[in-house]
Coordinates of C-alpha atoms in Angstrom, one line a residue:
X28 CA -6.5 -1.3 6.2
X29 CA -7.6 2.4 5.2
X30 CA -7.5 4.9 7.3
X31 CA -10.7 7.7 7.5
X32 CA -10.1 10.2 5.0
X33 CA -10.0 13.7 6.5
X34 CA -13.2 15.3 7.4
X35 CA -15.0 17.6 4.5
X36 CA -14.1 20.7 6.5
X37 CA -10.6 20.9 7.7
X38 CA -9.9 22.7 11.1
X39 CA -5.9 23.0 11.8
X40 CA -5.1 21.8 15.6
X41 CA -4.9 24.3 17.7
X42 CA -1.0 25.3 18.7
X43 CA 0.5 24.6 21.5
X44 CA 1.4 27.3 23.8
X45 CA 5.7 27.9 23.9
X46 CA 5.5 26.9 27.9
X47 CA 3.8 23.5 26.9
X48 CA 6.4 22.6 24.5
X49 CA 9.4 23.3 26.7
X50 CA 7.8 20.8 29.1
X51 CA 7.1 18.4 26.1
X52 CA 10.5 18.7 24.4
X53 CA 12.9 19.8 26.6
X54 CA 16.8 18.5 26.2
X55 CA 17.4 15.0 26.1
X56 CA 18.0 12.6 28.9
X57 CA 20.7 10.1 28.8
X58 CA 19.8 6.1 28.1
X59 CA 17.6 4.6 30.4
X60 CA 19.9 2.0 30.7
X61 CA 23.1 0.4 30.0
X62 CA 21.2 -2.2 27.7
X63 CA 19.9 1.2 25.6
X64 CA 21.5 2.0 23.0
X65 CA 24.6 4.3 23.3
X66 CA 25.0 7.5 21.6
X67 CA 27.7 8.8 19.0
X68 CA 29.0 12.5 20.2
X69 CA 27.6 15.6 17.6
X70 CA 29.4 18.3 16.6
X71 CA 28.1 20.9 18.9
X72 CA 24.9 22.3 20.9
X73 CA 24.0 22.8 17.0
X74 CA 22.5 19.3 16.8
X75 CA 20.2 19.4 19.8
X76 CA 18.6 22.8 18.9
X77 CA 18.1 21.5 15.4
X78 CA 16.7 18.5 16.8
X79 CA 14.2 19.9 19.5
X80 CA 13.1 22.2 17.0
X81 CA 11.9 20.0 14.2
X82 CA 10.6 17.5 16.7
X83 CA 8.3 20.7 18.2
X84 CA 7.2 21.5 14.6
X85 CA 6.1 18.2 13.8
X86 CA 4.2 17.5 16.9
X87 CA 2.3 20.8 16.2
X88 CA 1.9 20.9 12.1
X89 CA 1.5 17.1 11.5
X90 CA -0.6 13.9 11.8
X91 CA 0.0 10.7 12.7
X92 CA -1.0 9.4 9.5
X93 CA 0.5 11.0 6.0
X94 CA -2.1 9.5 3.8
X95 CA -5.1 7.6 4.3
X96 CA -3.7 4.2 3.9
X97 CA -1.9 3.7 7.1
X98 CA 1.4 5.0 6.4
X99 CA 3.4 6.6 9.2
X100 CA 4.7 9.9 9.9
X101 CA 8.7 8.7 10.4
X102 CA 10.1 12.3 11.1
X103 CA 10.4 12.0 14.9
X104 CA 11.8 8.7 14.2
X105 CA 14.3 9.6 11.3
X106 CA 15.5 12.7 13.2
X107 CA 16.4 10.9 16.6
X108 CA 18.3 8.2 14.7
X109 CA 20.1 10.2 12.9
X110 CA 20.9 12.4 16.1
X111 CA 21.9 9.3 18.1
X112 CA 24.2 8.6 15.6
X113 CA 25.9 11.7 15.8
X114 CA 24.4 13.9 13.1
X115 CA 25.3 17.6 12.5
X116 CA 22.7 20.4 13.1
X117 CA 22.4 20.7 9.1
X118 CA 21.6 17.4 8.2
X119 CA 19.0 16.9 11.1
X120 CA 17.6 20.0 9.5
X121 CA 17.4 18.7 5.9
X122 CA 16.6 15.3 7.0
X123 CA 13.3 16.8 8.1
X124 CA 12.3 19.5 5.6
X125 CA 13.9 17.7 2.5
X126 CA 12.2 14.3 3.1
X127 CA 9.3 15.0 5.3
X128 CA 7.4 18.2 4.6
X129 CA 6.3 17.4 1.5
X130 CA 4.4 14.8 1.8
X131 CA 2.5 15.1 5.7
X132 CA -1.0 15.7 6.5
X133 CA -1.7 18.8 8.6
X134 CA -2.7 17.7 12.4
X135 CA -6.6 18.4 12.5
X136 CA -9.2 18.9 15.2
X137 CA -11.0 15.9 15.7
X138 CA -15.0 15.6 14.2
X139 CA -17.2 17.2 16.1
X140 CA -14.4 18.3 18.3
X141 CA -14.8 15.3 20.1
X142 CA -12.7 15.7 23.7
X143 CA -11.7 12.6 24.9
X144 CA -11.4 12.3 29.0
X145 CA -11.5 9.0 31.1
X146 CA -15.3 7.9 30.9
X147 CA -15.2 8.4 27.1
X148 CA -11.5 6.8 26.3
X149 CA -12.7 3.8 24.8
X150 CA -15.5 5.2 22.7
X151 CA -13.2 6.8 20.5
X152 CA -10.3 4.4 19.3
X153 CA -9.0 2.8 16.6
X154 CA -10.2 6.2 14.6
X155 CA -7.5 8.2 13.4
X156 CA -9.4 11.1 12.8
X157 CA -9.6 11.2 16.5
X158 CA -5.4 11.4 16.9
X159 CA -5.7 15.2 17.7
X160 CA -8.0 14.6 20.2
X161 CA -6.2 11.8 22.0
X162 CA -3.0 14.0 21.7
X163 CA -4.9 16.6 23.6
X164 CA -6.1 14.1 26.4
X165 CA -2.3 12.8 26.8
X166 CA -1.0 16.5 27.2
X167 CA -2.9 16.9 30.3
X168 CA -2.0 13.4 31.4
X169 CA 1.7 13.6 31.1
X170 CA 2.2 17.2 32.2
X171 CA 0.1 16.3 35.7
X172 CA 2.7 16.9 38.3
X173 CA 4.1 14.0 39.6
X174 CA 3.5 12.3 36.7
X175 CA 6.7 9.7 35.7
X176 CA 7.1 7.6 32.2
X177 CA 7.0 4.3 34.2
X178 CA 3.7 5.3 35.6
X179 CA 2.3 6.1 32.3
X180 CA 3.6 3.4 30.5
X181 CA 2.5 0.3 32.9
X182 CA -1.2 2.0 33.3
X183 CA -2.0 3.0 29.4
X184 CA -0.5 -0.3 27.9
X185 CA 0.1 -3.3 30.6
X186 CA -2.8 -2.9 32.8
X187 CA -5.8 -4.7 32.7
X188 CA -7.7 -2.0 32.6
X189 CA -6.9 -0.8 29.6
X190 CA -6.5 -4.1 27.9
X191 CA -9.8 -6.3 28.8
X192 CA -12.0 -5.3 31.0
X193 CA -14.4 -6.9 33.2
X194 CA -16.9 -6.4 32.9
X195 CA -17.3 -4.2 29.4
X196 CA -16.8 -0.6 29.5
X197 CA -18.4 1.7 26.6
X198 CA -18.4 0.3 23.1
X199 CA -15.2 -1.7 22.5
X200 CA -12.3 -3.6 25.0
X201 CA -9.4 -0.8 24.8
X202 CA -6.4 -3.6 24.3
X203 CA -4.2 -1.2 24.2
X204 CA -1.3 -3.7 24.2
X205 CA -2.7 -4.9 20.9
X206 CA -2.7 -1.7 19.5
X207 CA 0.7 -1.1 20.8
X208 CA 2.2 -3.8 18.3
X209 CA -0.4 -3.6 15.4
X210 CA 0.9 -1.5 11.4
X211 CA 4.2 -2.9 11.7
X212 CA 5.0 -2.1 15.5
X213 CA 5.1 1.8 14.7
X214 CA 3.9 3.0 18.7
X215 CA 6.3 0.1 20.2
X216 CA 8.6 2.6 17.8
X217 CA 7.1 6.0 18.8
X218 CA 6.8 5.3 22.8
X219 CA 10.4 3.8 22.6
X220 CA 11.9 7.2 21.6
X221 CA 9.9 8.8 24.6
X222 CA 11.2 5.9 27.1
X223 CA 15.0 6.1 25.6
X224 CA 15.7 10.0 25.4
X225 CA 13.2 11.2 28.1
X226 CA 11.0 13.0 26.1
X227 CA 7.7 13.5 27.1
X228 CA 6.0 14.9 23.8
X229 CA 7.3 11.5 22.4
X230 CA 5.0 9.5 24.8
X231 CA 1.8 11.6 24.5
X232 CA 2.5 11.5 20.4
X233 CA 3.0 8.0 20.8
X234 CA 0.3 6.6 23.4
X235 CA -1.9 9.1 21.2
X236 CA -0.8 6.9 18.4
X237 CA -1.4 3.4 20.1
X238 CA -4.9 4.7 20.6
X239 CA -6.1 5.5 16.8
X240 CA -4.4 2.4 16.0
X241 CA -6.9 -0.6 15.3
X242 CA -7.2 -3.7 17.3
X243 CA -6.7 -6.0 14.8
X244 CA -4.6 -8.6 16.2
X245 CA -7.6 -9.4 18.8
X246 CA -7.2 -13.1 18.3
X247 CA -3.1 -12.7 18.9
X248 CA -1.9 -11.0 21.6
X249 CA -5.3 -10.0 23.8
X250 CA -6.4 -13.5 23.6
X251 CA -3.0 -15.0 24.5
X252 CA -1.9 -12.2 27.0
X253 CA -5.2 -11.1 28.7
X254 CA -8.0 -13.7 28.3
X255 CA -5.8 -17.4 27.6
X256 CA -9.0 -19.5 29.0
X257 CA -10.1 -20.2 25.1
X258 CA -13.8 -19.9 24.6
X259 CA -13.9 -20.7 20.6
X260 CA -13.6 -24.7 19.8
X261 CA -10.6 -25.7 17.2
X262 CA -10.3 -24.8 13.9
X263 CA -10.1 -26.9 11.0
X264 CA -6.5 -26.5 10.7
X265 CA -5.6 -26.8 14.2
X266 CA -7.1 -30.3 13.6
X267 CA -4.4 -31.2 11.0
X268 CA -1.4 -30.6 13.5
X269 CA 1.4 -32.6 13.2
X270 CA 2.1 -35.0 15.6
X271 CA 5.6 -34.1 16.3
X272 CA 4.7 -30.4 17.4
X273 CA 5.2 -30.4 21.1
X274 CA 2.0 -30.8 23.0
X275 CA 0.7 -27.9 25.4
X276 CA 2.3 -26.9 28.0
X277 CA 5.3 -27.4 26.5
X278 CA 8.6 -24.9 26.7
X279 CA 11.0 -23.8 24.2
X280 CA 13.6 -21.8 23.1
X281 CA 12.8 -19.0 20.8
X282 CA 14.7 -20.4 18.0
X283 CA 14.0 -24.1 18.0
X284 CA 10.1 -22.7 17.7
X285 CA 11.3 -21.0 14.6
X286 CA 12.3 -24.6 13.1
X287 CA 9.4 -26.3 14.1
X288 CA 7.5 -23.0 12.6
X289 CA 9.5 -23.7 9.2
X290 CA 8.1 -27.9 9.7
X291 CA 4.5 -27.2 9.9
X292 CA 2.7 -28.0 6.9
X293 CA -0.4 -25.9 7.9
X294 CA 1.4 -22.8 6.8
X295 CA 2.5 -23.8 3.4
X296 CA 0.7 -21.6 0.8
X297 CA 0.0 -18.7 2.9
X298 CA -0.3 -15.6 0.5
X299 CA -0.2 -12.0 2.4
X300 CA 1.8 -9.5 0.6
X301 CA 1.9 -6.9 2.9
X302 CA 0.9 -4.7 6.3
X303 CA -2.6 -4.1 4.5
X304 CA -3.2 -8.0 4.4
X305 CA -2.2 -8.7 8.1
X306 CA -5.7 -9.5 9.3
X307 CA -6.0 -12.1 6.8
X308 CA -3.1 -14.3 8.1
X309 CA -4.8 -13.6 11.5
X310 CA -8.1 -15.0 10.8
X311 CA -6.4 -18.2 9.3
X312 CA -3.7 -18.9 10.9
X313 CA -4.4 -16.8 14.8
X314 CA -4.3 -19.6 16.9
X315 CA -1.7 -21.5 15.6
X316 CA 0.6 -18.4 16.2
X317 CA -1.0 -18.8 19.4
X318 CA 0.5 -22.2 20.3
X319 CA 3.6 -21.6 19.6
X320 CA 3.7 -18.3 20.8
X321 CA 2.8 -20.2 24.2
X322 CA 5.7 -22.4 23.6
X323 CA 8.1 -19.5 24.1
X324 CA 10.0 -20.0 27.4
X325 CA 10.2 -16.3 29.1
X326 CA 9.0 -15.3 32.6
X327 CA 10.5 -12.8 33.9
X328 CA 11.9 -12.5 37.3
X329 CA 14.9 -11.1 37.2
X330 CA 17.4 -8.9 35.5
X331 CA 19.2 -12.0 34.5
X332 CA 16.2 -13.0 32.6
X333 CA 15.2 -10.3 31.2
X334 CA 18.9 -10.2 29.6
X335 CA 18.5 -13.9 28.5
X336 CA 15.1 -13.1 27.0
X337 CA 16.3 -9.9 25.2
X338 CA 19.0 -11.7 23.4
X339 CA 17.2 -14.4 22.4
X340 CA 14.5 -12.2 20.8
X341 CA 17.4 -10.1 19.7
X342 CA 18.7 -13.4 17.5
X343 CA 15.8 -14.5 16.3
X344 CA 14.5 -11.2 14.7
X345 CA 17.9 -11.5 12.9
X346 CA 17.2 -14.5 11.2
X347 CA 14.0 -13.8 10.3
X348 CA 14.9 -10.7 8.4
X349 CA 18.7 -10.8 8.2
X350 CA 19.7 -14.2 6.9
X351 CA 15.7 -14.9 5.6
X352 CA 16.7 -11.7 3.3
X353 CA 19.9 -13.7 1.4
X354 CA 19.5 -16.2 -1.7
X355 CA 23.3 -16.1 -2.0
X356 CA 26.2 -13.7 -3.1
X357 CA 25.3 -13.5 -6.6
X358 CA 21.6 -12.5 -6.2
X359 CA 19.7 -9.4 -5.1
X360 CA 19.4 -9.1 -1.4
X361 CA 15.5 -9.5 -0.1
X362 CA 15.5 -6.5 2.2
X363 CA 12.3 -7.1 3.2
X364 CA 10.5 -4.0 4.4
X365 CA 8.2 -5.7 6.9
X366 CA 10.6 -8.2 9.1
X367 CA 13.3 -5.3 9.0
X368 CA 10.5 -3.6 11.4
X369 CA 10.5 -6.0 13.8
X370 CA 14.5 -5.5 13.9
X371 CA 14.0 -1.7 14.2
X372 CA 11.6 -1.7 17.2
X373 CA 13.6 -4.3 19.1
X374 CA 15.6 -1.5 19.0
X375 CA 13.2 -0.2 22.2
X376 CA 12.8 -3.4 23.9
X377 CA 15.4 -2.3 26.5
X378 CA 14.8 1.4 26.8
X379 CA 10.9 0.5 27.6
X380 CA 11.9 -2.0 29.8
X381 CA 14.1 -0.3 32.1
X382 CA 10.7 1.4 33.0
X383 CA 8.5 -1.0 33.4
X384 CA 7.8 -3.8 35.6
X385 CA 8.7 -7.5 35.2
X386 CA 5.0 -8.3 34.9
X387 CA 4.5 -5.9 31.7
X388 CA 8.5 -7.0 30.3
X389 CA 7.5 -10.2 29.9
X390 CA 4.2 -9.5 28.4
X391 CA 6.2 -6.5 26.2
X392 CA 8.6 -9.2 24.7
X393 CA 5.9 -12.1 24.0
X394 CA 3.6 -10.0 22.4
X395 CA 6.7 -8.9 20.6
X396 CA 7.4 -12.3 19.8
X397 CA 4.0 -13.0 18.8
X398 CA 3.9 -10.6 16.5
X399 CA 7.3 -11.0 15.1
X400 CA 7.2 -14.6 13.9
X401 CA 3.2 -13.6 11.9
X402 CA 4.7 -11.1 10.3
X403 CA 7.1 -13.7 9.4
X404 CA 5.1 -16.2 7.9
X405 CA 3.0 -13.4 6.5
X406 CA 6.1 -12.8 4.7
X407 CA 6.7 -15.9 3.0
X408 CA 8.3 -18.1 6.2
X409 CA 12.0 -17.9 4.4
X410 CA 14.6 -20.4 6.0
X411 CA 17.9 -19.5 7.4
X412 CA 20.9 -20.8 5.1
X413 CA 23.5 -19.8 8.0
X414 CA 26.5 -22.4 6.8
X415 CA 25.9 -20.4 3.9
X416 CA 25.4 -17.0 4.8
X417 CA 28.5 -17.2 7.3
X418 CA 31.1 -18.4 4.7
X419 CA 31.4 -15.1 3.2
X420 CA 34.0 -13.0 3.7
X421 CA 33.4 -10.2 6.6
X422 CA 34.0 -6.7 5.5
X423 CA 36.6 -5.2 4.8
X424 CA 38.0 -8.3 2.9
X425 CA 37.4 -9.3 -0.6
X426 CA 34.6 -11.7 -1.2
X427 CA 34.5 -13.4 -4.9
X428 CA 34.0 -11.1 -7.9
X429 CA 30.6 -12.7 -8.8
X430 CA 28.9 -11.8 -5.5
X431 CA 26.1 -8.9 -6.1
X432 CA 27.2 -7.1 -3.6
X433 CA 31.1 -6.4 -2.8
X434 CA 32.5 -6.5 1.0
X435 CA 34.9 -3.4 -0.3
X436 CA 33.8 -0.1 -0.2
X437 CA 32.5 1.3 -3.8
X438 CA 35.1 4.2 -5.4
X439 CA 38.9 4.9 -4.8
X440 CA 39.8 4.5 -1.4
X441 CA 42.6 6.3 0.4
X442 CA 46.6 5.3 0.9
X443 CA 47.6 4.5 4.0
X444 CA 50.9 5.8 5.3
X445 CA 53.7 4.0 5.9
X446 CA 53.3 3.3 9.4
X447 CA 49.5 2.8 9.4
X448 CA 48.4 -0.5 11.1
X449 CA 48.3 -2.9 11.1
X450 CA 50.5 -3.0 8.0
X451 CA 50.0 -0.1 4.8
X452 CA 48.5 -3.3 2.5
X453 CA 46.3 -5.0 5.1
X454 CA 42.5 -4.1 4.4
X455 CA 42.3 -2.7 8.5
X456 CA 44.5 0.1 7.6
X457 CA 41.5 1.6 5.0
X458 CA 38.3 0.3 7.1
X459 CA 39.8 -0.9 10.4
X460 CA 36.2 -0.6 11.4
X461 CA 33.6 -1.7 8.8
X462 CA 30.7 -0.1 11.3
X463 CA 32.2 3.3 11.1
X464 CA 31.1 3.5 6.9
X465 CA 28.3 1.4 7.2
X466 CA 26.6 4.5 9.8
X467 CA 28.0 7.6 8.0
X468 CA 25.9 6.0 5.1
X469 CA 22.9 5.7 7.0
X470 CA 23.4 9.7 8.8
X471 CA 23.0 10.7 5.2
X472 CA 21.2 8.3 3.3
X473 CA 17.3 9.9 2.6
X474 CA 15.8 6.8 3.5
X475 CA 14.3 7.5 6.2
X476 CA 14.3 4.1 7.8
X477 CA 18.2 2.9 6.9
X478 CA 19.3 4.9 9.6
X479 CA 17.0 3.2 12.3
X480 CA 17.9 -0.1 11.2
X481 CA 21.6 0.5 11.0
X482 CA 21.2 2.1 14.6
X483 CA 19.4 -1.4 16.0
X484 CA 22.2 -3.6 13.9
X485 CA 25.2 -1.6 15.3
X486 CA 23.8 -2.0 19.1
X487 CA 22.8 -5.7 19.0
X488 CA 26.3 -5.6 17.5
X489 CA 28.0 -4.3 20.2
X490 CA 25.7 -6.4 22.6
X491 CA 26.1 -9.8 21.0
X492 CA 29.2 -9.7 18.6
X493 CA 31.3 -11.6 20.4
X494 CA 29.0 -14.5 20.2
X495 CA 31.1 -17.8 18.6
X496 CA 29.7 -20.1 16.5
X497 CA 27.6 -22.8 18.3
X498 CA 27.3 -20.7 21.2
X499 CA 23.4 -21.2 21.1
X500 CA 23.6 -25.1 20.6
X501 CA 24.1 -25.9 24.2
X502 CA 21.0 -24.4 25.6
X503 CA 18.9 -25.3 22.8
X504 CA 19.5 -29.2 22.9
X505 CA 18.0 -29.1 26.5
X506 CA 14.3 -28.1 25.0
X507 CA 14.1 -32.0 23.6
X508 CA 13.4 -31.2 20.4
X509 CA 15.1 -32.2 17.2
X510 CA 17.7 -29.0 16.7
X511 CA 18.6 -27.5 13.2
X512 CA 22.0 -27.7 13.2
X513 CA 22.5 -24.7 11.0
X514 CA 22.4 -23.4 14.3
X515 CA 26.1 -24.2 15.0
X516 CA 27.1 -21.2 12.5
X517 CA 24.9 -18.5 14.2
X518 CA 27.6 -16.1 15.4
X519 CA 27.8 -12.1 16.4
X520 CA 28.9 -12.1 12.8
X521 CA 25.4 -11.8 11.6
X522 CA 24.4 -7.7 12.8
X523 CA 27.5 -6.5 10.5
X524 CA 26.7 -8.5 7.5
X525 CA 23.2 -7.9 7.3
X526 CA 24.1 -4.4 7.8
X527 CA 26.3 -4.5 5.3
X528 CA 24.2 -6.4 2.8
X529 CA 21.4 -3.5 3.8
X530 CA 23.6 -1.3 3.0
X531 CA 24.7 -2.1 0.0
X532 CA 20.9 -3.0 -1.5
X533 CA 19.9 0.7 -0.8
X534 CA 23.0 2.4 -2.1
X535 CA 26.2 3.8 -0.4
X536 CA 25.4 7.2 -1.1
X537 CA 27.8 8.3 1.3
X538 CA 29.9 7.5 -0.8
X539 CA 28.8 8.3 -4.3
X540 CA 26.4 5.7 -5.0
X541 CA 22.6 6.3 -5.6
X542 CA 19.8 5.8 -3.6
X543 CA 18.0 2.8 -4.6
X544 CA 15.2 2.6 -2.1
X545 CA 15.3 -1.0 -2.8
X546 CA 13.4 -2.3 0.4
X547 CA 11.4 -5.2 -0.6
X548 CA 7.9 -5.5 -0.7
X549 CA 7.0 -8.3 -2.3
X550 CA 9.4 -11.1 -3.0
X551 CA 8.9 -12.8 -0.1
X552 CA 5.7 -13.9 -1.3
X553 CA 7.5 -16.2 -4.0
X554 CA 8.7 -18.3 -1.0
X555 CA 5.0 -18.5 -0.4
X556 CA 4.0 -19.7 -4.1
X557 CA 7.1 -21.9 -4.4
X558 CA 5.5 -23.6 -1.0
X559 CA 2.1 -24.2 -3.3
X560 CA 3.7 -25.5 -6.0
X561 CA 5.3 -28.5 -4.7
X562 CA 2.1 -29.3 -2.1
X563 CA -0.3 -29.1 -5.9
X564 CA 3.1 -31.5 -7.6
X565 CA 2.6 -33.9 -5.0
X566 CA -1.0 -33.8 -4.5
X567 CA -1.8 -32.2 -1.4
X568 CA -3.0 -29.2 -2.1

């Protein structure tokens, strides 16, 4: 998907006044919640003035869009990362004008300086010429006294209202829910900040966002979540199921849906290479997602469940980018660009939560769902080797001297003294922490999504890293389905060795190495040809 290119006569967006961006970015509040993620001290007030200040400069100069094929504006989101994870007024500074500036679109008044208000909202989305225009309608919607980020979020993405309405309003269902999850999750992303550090700017930016995003997941998460009476009759492949996938009304546990996922013949062969090829898998494949998206036990009624749910998501975005990334120690590591999203913005699940009610949690975490396990099969459906992937050596020990990537730090390292512990020789005494190098990388690495994917790993980390081996193969035997028992190695383990292995793939230029940028694009699509190959070998295809 394109977006419009910019219209023949540019007119900048008119500022804001000062008084309106106090009230939009003023200083930070403190996590919404003791599931949010925890922030590393700065060095000083330094930090936060950089901070507010590039965040008011981008919400006034910039668009939402940098080019005109869909790709994000990531300052807001590289700056507050980096801040959380206790960044220095300077490099907040040069994070934004060294590796942001560059490249952005100037924000623009909308085409015919179209003014969006309540009887026109719908009219108008899914356009992002119209961002500037729908940033202007959430200004006056968020400063309104009284107004609360609950309040907003529940009504602009979880009511009905603006979901599926009935009957039609103006020219198009609003499904802003849809929208909320669609280009790799980016206003899940955007409206997360806003939710975690209390920043209002960041919710009108990001509802503003949701809006000019397109609807294209229709026959996902607005059929599923908002109109599940099915009106269109099977498809051909939904004819060809196979009889051992549970029948409907059936309830599972996230991760025993991924191995029946990884079973299902019907999506062998499936060829999307990236974000711009989404819709594809959608028309295909949509309500097969559908079913097993159904499958997913989580209802929300209680704080207890919400903290069962969480981690269960939590563990299965892992393995779908973490261990699906690894071929093995001597090989490249996969660090695939689009399932690493749906690590980053699970990032916000908690932070949005805390917010919102239980109604719109547990439609927040299965649309997240939903949309995390088709981005998964979009990206080639790789399996999870975990006897494997868990025999390695954790950091800071040596693993073998064939593996591509070492579990030692690259360059000299120091001496410990004498009395260091817990011994001069032992490994601890150089890294006792592994985490600590792993997130000074990612403060000053100019990839501007390392550092929000190192953020997420090092939370979930401290969330779920004293998780033993098998601790998940209790729960999932009672689902009575036929359990991988690869399972039995999943451990806390995983969050610092994927972060490690990301790490490593895109450089520690902390401390000396280059930035490779190596996020992958594309290699996951081999899974998907291998998967062709041997249906054509044995006839079937």
């Amino acid at each position: 998907m394109a977006t419009s290119a910019p219209p023949e006569i540019i007119v900048p967006a008119k500022p804001s006044p000062a008084e309106v961006l106090a009230r939009l970015f003023p200083g930070l509040k403190p996590p919404p919640s003791a599931l949010a993620p925890a922030r590393i001290p700065n060095n000083g007030p330094d930090a936060q003035a950089a901070l507010l200040s590039a965040l008011r400069d981008n919400h006034e100069r910039s668009h939402v869009f940098f080019n005109q094929f869909s790709f994000h504006n990531h300052s807001a989101h590289h700056l507050l990362a980096v801040y959380a994870l206790g960044a220095p007024g300077p490099v907040i500074t040069a994070a934004y004008q060294d590796t942001h500036l560059d490249h952005q679109r100037i924000a623009f008044v909308a085409p015919h300086s179209v003014v969006i208000t309540d009887e026109n909202f719908t009219d108008h989305l899914g356009n992002d010429q119209n961002y500037n225009a729908y940033l202007d309608y959430f200004h006056r919607v968020v400063l309104q006294p009284g107004a609360t980020i609950s309040d907003l979020i529940e009504k602009y993405i979880f009511s009905d209202h603006y979901n599926i309405r009935t009957p039609k309003e103006g020219t198009q269902q609003p499904e802003m829910l849809n929208r909320f999850l669609e280009i790799l999750l980016h206003p899940i992303i955007h409206v997360g900040y806003g939710a975690e550090f209390g920043l209002l700017g960041m919710i009108a930016e990001g509802l503003a966002w949701t809006a000019v995003h397109p609807a294209g997941a229709t026959t996902l998460i607005s059929r599923l979540l908002f109109t599940p009476e099915r009106t269109t009759p099977l498809t051909e492949l939904e004819k060809r199921e196979p009889e051992w996938v549970p029948k409907s009304g059936a309830r599972l546990r996230a991760l025993n849906i991924l191995s029946l996922m990884l079973r299902d013949p019907r999506f062998f062969g499936s060829r999307v290479l990236d974000k711009h090829e989404f819709a594809a898998m959608l028309e295909s494949h949509g309500e097969i997602f559908n079913k097993y998206a159904e499958m997913w036990d989580c209802n929300i009624e209680s704080q207890e469940d919400f903290e069962t749910y969480l981690e269960e998501i939590i563990f299965a975005d892992m393995l779908m980018y973490g261990v699906g990334s690894w071929d093995g120690d001597g090989v490249e590591y996969r660090a695939d660009f689009f399932t690493g999203h749906i690590v980053t913005s699970a990032l916000f699940l908690p932070s949005l939560c805390a917010h919102i009610s239980r109604r719109s949690q547990t439609l927040l975490l299965r649309a997240h769902f939903l949309t995390s396990i088709t981005w998964w099969v979009v990206r080639g459906r790789p399996p999870f080797p975990l006897k494997e992937f868990t025999s390695t050596p954790l950091p800071p020990f040596p693993n073998s001297p064939s593996a591509k990537y070492p579990t030692t730090l690259p360059g000299p390292q120091p001496t410990p003294a004498p009395d260091a512990l817990p011994s001069p020789n032992s490994p601890y005494a150089v890294v006792p922490n592994p985490w600590y190098p792993i997130l000074a990388n990612a403060i000053v690495h100019p990839n501007e999504h390392l550092c929000k994917f190192q953020r997420a790993l090092a939370h979930f980390g401290s969330l779920y890293g004293h998780r033993q081996a098998g601790f998940v193969m209790e729960s999932l035997s009672k689902d009575g389905v036929e359990v991988d028992p690869n399972y039995a190695y999943l451990d806390g383990s995983v969050f610092l060795r994927v972060a490690w292995l990301t790490s490593a793939a895109l450089g520690w230029v902390v401390l000396g190495e280059r930035n490779t940028g190596v996020w992958n694009y594309q290699e996951f699509e081999q899974k998907a040809i291998d998967d062709l190959e041997m249906l054509k070998a044995q006839g079937k295809a």
